[in-house]
XYZ file of N, CA and C in Angstrom:
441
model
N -44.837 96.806 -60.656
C -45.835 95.933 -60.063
C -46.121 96.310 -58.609
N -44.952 96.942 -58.143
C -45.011 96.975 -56.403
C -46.091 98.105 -56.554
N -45.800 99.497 -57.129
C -46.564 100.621 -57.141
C -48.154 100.947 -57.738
N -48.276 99.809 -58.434
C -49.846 99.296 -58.922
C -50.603 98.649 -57.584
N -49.866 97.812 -56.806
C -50.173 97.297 -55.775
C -50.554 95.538 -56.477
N -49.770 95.455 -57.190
C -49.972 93.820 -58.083
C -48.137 92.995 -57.722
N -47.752 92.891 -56.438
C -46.326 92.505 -56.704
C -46.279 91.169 -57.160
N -47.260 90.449 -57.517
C -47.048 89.297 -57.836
C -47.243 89.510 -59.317
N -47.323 90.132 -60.317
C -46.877 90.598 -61.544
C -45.365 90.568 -62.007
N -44.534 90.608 -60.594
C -42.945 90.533 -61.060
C -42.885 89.167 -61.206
N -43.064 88.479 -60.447
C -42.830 87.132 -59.810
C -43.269 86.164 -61.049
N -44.871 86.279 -61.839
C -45.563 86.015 -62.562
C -44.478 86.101 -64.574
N -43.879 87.145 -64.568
C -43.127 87.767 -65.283
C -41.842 87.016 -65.684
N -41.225 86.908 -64.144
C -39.486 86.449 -64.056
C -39.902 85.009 -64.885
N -40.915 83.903 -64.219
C -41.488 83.126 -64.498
C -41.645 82.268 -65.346
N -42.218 83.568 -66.661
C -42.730 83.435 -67.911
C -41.536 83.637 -68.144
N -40.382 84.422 -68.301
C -39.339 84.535 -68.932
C -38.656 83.332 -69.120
N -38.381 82.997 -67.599
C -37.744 81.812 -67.531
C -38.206 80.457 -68.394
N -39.498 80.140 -68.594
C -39.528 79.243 -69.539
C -39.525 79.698 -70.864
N -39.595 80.706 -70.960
C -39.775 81.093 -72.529
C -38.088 81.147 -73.451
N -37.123 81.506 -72.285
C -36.216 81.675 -72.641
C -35.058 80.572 -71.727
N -35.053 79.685 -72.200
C -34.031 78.675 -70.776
C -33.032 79.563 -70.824
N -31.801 79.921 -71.517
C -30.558 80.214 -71.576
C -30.508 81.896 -70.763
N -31.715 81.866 -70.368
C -31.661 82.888 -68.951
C -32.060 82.281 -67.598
N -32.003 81.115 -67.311
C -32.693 80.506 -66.719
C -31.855 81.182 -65.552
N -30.449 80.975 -65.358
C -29.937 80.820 -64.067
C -29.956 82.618 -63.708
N -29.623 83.423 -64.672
C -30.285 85.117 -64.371
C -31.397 85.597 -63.792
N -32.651 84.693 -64.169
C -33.501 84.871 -63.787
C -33.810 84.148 -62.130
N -33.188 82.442 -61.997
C -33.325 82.562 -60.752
C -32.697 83.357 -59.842
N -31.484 83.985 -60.532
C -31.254 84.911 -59.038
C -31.922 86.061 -58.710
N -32.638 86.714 -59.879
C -33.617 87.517 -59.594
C -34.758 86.912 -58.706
N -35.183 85.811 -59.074
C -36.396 85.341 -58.327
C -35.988 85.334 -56.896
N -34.670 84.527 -56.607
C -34.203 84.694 -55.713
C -34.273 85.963 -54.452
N -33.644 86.737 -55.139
C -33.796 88.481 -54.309
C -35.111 88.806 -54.114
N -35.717 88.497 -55.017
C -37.223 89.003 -54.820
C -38.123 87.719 -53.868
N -37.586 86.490 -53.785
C -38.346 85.561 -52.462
C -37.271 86.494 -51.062
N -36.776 87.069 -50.887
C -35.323 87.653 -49.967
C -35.839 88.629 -49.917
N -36.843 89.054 -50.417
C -37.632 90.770 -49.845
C -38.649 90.278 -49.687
N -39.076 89.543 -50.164
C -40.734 88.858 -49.690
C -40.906 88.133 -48.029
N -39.395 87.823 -47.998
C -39.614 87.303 -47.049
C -40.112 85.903 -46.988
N -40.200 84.894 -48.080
C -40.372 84.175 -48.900
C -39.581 82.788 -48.055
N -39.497 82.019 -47.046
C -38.591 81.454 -46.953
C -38.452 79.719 -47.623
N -39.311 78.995 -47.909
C -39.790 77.827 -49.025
C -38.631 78.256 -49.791
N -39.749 79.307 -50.780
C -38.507 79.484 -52.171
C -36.870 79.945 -51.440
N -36.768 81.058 -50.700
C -35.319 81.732 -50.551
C -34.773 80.323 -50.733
N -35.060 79.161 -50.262
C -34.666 78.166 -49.761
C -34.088 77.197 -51.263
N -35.166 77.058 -51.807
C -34.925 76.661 -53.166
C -34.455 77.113 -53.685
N -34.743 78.232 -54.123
C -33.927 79.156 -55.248
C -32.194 79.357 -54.867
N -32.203 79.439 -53.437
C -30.803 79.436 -52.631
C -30.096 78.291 -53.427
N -30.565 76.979 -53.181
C -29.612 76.034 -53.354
C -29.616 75.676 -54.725
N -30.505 76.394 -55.730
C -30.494 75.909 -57.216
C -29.034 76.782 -57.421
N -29.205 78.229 -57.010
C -27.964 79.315 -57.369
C -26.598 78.478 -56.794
N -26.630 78.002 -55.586
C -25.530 76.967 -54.888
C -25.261 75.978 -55.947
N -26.088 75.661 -56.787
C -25.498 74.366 -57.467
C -24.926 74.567 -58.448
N -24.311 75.989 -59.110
C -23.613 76.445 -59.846
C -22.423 77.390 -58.782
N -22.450 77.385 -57.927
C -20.891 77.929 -57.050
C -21.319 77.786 -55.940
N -21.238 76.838 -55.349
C -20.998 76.260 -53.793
C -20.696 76.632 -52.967
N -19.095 77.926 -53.244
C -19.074 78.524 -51.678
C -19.567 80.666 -51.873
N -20.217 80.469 -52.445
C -20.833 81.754 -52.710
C -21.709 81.880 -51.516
N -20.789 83.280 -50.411
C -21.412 83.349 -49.142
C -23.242 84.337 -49.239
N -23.106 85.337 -50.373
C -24.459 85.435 -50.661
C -25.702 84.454 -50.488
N -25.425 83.315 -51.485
C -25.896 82.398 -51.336
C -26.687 81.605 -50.242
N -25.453 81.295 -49.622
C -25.512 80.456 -48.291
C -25.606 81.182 -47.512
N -25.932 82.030 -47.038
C -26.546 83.223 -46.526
C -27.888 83.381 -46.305
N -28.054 83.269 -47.503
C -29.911 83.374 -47.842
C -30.235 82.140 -47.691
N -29.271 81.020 -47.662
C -29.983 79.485 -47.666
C -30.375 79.096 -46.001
N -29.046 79.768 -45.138
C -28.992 79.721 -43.618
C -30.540 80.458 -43.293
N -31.110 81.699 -44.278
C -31.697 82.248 -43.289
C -32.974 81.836 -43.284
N -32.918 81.459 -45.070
C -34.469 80.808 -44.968
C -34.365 79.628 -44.377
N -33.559 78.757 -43.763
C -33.512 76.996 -43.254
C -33.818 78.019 -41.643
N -33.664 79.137 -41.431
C -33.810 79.428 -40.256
C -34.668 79.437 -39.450
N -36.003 80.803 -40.560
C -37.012 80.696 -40.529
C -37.769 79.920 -40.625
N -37.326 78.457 -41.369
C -38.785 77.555 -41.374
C -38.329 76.604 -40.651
N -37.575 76.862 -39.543
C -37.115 75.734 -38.246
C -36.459 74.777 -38.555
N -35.957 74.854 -39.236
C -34.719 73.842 -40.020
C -33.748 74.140 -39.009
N -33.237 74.415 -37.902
C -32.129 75.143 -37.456
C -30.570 74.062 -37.446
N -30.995 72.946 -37.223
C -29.808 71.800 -37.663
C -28.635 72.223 -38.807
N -29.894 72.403 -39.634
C -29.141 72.460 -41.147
C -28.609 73.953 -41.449
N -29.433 75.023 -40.536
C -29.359 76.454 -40.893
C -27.642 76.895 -40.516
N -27.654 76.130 -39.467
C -26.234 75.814 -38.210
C -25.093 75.514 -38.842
N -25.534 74.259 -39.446
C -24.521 73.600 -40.550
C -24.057 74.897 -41.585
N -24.855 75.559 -42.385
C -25.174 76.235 -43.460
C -23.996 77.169 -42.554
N -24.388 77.948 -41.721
C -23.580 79.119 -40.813
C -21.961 78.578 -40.815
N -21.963 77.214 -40.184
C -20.445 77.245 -40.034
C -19.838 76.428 -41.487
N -20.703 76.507 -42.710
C -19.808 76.248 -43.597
C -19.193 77.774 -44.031
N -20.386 78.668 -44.109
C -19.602 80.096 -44.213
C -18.830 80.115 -43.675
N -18.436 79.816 -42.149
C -17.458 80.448 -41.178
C -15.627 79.199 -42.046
N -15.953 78.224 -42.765
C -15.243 77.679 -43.264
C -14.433 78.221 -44.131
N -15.413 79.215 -44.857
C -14.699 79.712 -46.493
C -14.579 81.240 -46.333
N -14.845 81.711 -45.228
C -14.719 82.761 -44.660
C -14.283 82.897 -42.967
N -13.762 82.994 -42.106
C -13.368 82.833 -40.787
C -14.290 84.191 -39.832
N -13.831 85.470 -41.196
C -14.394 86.595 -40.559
C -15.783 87.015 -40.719
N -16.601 86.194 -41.630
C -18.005 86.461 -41.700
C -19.166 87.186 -40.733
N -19.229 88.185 -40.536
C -19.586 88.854 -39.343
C -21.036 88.714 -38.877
N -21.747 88.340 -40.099
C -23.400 88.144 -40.363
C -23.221 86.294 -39.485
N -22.332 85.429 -40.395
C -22.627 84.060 -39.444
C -22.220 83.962 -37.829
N -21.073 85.065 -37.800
C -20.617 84.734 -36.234
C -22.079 85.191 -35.699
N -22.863 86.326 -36.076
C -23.802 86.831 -34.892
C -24.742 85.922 -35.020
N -25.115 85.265 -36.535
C -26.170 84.575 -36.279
C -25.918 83.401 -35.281
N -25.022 83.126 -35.605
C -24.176 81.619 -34.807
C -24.416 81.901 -33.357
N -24.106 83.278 -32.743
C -24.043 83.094 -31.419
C -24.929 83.566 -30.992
N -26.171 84.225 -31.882
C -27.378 84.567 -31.534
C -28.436 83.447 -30.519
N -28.186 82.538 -32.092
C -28.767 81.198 -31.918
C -28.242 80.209 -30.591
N -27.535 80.294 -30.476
C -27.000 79.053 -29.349
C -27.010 80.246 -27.735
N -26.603 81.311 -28.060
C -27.426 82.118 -26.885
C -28.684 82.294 -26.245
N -29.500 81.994 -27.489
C -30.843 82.132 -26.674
C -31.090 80.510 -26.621
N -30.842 79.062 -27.370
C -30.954 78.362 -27.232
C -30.405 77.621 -26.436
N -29.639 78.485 -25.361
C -28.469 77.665 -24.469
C -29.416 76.916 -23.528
N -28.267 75.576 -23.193
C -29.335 75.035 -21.632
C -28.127 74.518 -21.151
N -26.932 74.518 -21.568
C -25.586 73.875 -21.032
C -24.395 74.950 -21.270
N -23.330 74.530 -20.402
C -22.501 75.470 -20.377
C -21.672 75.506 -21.534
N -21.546 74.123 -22.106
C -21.360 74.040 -23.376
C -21.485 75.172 -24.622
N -23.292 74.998 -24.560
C -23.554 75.472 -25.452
C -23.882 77.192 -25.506
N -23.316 77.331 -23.919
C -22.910 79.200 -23.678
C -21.898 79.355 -23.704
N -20.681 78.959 -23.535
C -19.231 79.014 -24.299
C -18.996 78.727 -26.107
N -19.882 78.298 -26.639
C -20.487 78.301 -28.366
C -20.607 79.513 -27.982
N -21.478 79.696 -27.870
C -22.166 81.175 -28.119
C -21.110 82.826 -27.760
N -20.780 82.702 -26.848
C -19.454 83.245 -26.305
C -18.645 83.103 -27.495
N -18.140 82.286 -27.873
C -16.588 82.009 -28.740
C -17.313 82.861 -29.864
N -18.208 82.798 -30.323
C -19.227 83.400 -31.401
C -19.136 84.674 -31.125
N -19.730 85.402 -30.324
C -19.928 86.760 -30.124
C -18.080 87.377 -29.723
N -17.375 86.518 -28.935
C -16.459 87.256 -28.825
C -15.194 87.105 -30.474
N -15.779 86.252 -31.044
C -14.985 86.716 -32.618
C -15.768 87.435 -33.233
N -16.946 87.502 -32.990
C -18.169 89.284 -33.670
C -17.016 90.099 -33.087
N -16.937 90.241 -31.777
C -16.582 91.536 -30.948
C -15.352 92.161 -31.976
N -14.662 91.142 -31.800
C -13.290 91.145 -32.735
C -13.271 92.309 -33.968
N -14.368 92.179 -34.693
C -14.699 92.748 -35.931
C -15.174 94.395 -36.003
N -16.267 93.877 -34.676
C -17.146 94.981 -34.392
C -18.004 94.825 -33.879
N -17.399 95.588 -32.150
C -18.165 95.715 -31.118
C -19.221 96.914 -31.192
N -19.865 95.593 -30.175
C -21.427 96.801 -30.195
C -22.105 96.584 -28.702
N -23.110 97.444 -28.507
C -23.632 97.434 -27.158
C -24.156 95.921 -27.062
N -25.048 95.302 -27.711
C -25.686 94.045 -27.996
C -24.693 92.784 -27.488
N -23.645 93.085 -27.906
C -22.197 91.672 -28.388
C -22.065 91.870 -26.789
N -21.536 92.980 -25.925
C -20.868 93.290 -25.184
C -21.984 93.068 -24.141
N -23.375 93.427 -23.562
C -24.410 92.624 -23.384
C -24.228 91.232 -22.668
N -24.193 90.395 -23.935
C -24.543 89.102 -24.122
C -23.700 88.195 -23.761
N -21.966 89.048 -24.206
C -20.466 88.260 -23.501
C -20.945 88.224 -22.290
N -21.087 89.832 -21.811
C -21.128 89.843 -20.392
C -22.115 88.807 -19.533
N -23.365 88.211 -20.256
C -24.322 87.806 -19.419
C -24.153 86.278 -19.489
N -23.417 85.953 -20.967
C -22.593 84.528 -20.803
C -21.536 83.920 -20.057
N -20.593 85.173 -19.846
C -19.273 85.436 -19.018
C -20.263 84.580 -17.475
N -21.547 85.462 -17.079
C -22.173 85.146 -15.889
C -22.642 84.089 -15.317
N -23.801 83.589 -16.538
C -24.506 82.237 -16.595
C -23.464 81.039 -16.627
N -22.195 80.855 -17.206
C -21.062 80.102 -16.975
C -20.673 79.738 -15.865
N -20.217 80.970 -15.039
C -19.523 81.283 -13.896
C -20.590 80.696 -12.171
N -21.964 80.812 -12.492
C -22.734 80.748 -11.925
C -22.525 79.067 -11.726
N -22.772 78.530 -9.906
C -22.612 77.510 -9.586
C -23.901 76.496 -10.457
């Protein structure tokens, strides 16, 4: 479908399957799934996220794709929530620490919420440092310190 230039032929397809056949139902949403997750799709990622969640709950795939689409469509409360339940069932999750301290880094306005962000990037660092992490400690390390 992509190479015809018709990608909504897959989408149209998974679709039809899915009602035609229930007892593929949950196969098919995770296909639909991946394919709202390349679309860029964030509504569905969103839906389809938490239908796949309602058959295994701490499936970080999942909640992954649920954080990112609640991300994109300014949900960020819940996206937040979503992040540190990963960081719950996982400690070392390397995708939520950055998103985690991405987010409260650029959203900082208290020292508070630049020591979040800090504790975030410096358990990224932990994993795997990078020019970016090392950056951002440093410029939090600053904005803190600053009267």
């Amino acid at each position: 479908s992509f190479s015809i230039g018709e990608s909504s032929l897959y989408e149209d397809f998974l679709i039809r399957v899915k009602t035609q056949y229930q007892w593929l139902a949950r196969g098919i949403d995770n296909y639909l799934l991946e394919y709202y997750v390349f679309r860029n799709n964030a509504p569905q990622v969103i839906k389809y996220s938490k239908s796949m969640l309602d058959g295994a709950a701490d499936n970080i795939k999942f909640l992954s794709y649920l954080a990112n689409g609640l991300m994109q469509e300014g949900q960020t409360t819940e996206a937040v929530e979503t992040y540190q339940k990963i960081l719950s069932i996982n400690p070392g999750d390397y995708n939520a620490l950055l998103q985690l301290a991405n987010y409260f880094h650029l959203t900082a306005t208290t020292d508070e919420a630049r020591n979040t962000a800090l504790n975030y990037f410096e358990q990224a660092q932990k994993i795997k440092s990078t020019p970016h992490i090392e950056k951002a400690i440093s410029q939090l390390r600053n904005d803190i310190n600053e009267p």
